[in-house]
PDB file of C-alpha atoms in Angstrom:
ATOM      1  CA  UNK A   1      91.689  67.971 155.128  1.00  0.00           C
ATOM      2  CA  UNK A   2      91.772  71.788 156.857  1.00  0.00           C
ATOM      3  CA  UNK A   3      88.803  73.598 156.359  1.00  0.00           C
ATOM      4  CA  UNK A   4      88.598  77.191 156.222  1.00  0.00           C
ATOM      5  CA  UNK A   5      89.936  79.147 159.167  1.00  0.00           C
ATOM      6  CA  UNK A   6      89.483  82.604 160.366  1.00  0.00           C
ATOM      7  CA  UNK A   7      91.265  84.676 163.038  1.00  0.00           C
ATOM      8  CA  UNK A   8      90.749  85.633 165.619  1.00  0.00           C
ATOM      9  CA  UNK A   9      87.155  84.009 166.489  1.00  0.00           C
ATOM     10  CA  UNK A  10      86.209  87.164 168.500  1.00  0.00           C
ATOM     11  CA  UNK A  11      86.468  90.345 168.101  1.00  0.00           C
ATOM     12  CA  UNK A  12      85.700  93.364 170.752  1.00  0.00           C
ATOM     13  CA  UNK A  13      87.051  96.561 169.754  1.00  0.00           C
ATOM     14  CA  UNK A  14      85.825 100.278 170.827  1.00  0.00           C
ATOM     15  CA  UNK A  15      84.550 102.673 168.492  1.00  0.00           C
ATOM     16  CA  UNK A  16      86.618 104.138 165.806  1.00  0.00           C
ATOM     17  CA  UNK A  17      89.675 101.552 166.024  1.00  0.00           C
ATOM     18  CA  UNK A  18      90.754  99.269 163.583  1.00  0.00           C
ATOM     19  CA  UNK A  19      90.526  95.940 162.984  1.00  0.00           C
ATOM     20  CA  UNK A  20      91.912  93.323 160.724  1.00  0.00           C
ATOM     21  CA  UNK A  21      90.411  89.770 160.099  1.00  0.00           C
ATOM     22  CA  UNK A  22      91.814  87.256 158.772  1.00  0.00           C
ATOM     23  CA  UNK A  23      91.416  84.076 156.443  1.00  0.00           C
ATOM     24  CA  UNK A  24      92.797  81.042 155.414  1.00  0.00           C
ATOM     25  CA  UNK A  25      90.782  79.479 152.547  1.00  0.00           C
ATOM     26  CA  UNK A  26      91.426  75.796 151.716  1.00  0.00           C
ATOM     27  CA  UNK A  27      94.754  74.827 150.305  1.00  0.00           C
ATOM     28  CA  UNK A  28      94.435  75.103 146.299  1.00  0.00           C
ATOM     29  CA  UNK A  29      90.955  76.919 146.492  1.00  0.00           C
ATOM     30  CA  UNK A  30      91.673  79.830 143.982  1.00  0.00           C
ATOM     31  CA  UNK A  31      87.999  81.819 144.721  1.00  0.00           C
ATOM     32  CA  UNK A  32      87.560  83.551 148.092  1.00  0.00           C
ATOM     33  CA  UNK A  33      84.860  85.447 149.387  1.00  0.00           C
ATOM     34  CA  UNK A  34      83.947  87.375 152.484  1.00  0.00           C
ATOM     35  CA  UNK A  35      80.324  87.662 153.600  1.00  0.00           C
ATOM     36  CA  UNK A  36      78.853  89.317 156.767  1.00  0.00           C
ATOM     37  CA  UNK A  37      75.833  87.935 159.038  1.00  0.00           C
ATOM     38  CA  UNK A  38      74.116  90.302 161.116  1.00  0.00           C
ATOM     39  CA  UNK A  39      72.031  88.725 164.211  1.00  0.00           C
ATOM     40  CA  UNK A  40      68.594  86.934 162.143  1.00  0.00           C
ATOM     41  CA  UNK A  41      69.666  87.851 158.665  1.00  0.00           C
ATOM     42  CA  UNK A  42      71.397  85.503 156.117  1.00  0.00           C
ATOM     43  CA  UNK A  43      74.881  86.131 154.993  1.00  0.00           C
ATOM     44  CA  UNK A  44      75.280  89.509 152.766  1.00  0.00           C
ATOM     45  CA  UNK A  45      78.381  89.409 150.099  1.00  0.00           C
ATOM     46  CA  UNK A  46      81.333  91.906 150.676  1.00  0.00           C
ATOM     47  CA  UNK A  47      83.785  91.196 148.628  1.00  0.00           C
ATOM     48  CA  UNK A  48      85.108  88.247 145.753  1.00  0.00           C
ATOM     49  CA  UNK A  49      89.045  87.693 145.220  1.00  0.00           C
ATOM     50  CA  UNK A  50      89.737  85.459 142.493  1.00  0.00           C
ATOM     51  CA  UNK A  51      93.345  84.523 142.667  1.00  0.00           C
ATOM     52  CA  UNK A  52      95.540  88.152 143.916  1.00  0.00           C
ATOM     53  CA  UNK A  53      93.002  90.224 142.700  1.00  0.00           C
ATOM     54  CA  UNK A  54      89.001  91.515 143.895  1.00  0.00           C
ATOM     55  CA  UNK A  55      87.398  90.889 141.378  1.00  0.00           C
ATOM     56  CA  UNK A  56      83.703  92.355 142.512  1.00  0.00           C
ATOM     57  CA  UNK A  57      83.840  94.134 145.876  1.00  0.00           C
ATOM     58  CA  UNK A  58      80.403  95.987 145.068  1.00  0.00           C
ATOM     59  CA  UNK A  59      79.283  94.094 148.615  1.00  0.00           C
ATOM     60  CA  UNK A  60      81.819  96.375 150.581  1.00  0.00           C
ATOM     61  CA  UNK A  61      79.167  99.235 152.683  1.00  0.00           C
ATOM     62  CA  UNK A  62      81.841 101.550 152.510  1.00  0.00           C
ATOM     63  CA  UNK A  63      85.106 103.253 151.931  1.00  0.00           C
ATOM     64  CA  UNK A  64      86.120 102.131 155.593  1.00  0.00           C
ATOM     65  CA  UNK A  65      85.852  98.300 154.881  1.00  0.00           C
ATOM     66  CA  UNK A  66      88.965  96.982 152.397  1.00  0.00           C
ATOM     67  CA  UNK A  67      90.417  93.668 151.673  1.00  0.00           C
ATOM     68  CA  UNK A  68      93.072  92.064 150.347  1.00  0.00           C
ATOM     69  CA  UNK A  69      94.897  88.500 149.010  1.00  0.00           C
ATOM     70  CA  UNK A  70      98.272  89.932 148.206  1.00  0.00           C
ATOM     71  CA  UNK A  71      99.967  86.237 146.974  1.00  0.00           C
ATOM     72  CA  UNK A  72      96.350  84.578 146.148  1.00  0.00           C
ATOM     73  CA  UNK A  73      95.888  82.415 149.501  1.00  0.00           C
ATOM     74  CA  UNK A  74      95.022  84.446 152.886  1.00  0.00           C
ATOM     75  CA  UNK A  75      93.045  87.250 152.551  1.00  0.00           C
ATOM     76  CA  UNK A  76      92.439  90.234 155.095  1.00  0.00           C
ATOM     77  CA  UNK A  77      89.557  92.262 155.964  1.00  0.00           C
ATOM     78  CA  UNK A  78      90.339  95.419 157.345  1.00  0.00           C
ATOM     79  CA  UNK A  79      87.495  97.996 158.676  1.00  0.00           C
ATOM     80  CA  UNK A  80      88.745 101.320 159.536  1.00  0.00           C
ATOM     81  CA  UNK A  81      86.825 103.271 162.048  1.00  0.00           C
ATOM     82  CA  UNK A  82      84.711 101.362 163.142  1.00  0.00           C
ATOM     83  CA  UNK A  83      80.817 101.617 164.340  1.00  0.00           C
ATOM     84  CA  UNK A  84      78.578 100.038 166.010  1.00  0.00           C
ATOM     85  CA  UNK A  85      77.180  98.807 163.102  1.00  0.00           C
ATOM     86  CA  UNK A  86      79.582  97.487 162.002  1.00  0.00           C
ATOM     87  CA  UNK A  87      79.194  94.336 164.847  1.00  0.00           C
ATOM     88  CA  UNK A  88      78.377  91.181 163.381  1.00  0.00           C
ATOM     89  CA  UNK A  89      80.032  87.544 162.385  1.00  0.00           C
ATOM     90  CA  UNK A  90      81.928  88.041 159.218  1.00  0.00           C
ATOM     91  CA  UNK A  91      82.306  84.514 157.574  1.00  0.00           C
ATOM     92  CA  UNK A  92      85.115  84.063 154.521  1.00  0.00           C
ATOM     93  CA  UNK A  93      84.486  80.994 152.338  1.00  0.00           C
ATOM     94  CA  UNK A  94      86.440  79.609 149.071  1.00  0.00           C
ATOM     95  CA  UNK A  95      85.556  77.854 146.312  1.00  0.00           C
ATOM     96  CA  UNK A  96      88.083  75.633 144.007  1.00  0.00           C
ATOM     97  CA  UNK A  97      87.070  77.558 141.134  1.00  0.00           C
ATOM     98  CA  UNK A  98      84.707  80.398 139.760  1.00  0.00           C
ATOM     99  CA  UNK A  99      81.891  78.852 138.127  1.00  0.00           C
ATOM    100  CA  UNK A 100      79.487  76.800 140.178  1.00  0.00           C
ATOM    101  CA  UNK A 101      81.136  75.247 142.998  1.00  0.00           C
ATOM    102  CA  UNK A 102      80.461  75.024 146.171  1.00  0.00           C
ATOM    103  CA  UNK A 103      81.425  77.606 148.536  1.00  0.00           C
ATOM    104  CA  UNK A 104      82.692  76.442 152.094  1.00  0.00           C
ATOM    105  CA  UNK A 105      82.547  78.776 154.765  1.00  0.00           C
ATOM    106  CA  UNK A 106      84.842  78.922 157.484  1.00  0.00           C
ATOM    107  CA  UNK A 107      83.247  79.688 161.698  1.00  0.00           C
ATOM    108  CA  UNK A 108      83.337  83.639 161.200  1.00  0.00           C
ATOM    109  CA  UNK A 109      84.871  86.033 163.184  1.00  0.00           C
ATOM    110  CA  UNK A 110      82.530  87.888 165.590  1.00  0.00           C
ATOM    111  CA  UNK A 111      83.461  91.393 165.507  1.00  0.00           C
ATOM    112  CA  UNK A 112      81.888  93.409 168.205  1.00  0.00           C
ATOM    113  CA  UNK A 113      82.182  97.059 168.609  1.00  0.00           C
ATOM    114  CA  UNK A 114      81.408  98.680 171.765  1.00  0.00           C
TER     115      UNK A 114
ATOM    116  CA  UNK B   1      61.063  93.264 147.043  1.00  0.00           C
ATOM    117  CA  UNK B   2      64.186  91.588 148.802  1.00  0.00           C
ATOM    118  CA  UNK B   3      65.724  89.352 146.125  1.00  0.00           C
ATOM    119  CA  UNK B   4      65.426  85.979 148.342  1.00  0.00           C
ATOM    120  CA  UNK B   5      62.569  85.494 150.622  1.00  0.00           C
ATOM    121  CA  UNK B   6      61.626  82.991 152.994  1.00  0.00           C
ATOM    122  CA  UNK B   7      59.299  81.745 155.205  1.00  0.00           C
ATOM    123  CA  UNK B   8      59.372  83.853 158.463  1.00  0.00           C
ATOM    124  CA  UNK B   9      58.882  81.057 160.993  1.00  0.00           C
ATOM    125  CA  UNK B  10      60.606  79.659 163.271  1.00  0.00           C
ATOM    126  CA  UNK B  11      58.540  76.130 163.043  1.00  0.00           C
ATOM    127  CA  UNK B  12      58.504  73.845 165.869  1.00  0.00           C
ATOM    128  CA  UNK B  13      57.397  70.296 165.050  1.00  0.00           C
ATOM    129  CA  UNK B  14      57.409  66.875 167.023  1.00  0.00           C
ATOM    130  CA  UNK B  15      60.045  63.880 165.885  1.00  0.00           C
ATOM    131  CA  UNK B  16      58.921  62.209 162.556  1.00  0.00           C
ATOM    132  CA  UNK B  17      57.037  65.341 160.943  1.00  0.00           C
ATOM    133  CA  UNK B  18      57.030  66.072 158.210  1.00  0.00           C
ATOM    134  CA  UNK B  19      58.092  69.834 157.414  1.00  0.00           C
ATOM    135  CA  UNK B  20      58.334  71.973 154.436  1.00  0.00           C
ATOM    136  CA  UNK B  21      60.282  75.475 153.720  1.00  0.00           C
ATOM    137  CA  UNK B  22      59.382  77.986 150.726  1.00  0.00           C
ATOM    138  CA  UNK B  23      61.269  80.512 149.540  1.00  0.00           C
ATOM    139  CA  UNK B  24      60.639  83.071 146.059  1.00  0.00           C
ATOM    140  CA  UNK B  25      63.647  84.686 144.503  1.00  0.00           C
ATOM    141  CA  UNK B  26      63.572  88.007 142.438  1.00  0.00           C
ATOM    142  CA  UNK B  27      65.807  88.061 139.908  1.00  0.00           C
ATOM    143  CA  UNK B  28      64.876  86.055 137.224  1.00  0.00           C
ATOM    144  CA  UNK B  29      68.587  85.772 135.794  1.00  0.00           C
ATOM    145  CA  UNK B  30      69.516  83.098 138.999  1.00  0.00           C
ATOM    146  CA  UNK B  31      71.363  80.105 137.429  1.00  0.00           C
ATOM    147  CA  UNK B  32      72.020  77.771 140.996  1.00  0.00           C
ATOM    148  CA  UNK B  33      69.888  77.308 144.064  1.00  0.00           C
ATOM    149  CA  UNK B  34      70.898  75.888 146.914  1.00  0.00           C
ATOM    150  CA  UNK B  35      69.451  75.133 150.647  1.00  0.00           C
ATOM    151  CA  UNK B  36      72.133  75.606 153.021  1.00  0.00           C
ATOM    152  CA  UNK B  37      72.078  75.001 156.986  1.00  0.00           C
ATOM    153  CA  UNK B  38      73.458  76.450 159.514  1.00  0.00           C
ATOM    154  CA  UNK B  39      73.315  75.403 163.648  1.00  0.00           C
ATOM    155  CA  UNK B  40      73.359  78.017 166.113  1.00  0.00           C
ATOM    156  CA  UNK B  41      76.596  79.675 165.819  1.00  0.00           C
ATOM    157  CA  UNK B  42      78.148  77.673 163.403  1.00  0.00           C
ATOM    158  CA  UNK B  43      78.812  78.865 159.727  1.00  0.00           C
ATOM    159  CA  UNK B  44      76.540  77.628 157.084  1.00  0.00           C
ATOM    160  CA  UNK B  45      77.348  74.727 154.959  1.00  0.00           C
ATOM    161  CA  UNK B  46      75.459  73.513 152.124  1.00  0.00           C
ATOM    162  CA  UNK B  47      72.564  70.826 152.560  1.00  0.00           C
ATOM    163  CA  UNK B  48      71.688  70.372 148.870  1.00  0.00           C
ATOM    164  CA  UNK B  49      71.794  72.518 145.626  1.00  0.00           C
ATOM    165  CA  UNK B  50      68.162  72.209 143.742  1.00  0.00           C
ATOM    166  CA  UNK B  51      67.640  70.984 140.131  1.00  0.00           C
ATOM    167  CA  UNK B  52      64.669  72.166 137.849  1.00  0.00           C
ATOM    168  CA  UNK B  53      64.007  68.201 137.709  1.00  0.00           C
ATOM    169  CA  UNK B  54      63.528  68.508 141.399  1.00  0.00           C
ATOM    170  CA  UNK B  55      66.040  66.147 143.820  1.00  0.00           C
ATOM    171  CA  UNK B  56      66.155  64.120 146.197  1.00  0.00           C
ATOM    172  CA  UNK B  57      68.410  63.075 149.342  1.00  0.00           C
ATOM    173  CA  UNK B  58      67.278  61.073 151.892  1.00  0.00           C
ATOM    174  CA  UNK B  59      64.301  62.660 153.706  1.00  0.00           C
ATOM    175  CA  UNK B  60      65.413  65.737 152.013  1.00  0.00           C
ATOM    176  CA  UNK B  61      63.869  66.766 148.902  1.00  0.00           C
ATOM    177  CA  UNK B  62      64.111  70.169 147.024  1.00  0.00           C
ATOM    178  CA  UNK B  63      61.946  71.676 144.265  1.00  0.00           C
ATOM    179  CA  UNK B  64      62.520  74.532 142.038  1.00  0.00           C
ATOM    180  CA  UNK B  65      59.754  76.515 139.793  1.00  0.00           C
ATOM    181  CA  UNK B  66      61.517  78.999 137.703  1.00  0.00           C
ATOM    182  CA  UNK B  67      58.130  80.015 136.426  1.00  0.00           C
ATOM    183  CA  UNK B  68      57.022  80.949 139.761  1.00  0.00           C
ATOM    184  CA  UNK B  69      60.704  81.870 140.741  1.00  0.00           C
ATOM    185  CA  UNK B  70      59.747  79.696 143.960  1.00  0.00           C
ATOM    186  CA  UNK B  71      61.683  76.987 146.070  1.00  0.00           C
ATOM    187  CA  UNK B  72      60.581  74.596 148.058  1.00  0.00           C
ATOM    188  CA  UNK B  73      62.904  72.179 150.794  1.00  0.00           C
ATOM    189  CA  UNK B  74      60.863  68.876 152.258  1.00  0.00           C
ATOM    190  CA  UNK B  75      61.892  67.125 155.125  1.00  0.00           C
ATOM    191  CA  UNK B  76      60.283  63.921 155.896  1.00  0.00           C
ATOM    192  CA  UNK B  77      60.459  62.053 159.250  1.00  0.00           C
ATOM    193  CA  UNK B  78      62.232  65.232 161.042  1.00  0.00           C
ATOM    194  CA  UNK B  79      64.815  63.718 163.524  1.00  0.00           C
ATOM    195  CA  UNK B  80      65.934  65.685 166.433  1.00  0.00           C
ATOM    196  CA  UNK B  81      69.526  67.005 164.618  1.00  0.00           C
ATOM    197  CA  UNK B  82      67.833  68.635 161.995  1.00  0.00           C
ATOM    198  CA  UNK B  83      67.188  71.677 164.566  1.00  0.00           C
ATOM    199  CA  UNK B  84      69.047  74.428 162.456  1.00  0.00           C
ATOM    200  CA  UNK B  85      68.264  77.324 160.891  1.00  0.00           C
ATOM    201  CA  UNK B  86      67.863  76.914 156.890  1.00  0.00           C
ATOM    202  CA  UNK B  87      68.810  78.954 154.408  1.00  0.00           C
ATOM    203  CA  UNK B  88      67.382  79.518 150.867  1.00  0.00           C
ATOM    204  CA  UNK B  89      70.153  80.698 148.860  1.00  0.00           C
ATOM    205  CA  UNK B  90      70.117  81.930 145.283  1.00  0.00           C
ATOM    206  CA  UNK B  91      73.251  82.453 143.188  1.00  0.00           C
ATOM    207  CA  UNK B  92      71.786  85.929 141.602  1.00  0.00           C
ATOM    208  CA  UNK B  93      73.717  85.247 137.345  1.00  0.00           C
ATOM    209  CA  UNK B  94      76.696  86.383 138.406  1.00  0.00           C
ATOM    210  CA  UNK B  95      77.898  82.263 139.460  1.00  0.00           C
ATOM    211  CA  UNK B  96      79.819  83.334 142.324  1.00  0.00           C
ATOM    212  CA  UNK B  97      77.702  85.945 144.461  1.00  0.00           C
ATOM    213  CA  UNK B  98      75.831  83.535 146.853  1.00  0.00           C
ATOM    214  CA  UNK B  99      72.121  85.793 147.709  1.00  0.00           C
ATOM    215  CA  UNK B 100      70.821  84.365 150.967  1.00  0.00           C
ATOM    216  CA  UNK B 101      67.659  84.259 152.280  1.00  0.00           C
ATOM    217  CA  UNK B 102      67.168  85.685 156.172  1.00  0.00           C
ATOM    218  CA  UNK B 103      66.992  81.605 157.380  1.00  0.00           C
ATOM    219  CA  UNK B 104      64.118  79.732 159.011  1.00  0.00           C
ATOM    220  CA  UNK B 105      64.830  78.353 162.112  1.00  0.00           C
ATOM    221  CA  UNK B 106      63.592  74.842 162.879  1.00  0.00           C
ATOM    222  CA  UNK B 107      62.773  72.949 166.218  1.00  0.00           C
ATOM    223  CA  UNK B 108      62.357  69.059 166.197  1.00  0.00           C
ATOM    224  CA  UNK B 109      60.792  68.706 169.773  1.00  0.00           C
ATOM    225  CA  UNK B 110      61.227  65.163 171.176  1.00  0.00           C
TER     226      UNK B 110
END
């Protein structure tokens, strides 16, 4: 079956625009979760949606970064403002349910701010 | 302390080595451990969780101490597709923040 998906696959924006990313978890998967990977770190949590709602977004750096899942499938990850900091691959995965599944990670979006 | 730490590396070993990854965790609450890999990239995807019992899959085997807080992945007889990065990967009590370590990047060298 269809993996996760994310769109677009690359991202260059300027300074101080906005962005949106977006993901498609797998069909029926009701946990979603958005992690970022700067170049030669691991993964970093942002954010956690279970169903419509965040349920933990304590990962999120900043007021600028927001996401949402408004009917419980695709979720969007919207940075305001953006810095160049802010470049790296931001990977969404989802997880059939909360408690100790696995998580499956889509291919990221590379977001690069110039 | 960073909550999951790993090995530095990269390692570069010949075909048929055998190789072997360590990796401490802070936070003594951690229910699940994992290993997950990742090619260059690509997105990660999960090699093998690891069991206090220890586990085994193939060449792969993966060790957990929660005394020590310390895990351990074995790869026997490297083949030349197991050149990826590998992740230690700690779910921190909370059983659905995934903690990752920074990776270890591996070269099997023909």
């Amino acid at each position: 079956g269809a993996g996760v998906s994310q769109t677009p696959s690359n991202k260059v924006t300027e300074k101080g625009k906005y962005v949106e990313l977006r993901c498609d978890p797998i069909s029926g998967h009701t946990a979603l979760y958005w992690y970022r990977q700067s170049l030669g770190q691991g993964p970093e949590f942002l954010i956690y949606f279970q169903g419509t709602g965040a349920a933990d977004d304590s990962g999120l750096p900043n007021d600028r970064f927001f996401a949402v899942r408004p009917e419980g499938s695709v979720s969007t990850l919207k940075i305001q403002r953006t810095e160049r900091g802010d470049s790296a691959v931001y990977l969404c995965a989802s997880s059939p349910t909360l408690v100790g599944n696995e998580q499956f990670f889509g291919p990221g979006t590379r977001l690069t701010v110039l | 302390r960073k909550e999951v730490e790993q090995d530095p590396g990269p390692f570069n070993v010949p075909e048929g080595a055998t190789v072997a990854f360590n990796c401490t965790y802070s936070n003594s609450a951690s229910q699940s451990f994992f290993w997950y890999r990742q090619d260059c990239r690509k997105e990660p995807k999960l090699l093998m969780s690891v069991y206090s019992s220890g586990n085994e899959d193939g060449r792969f085997t993966a060790q957990l101490n929660r005394a020590s807080q310390y895990i351990s992945l074995l790869i026997r007889d490297s083949k030349l597709s197991d050149s990826a990065t590998y992740l230690c990967v700690v779910n921190g009590g909370s059983n659905y923040k995934l903690t990752f370590g920074k990776g270890t990047l591996l070269t099997v060298n023909p």
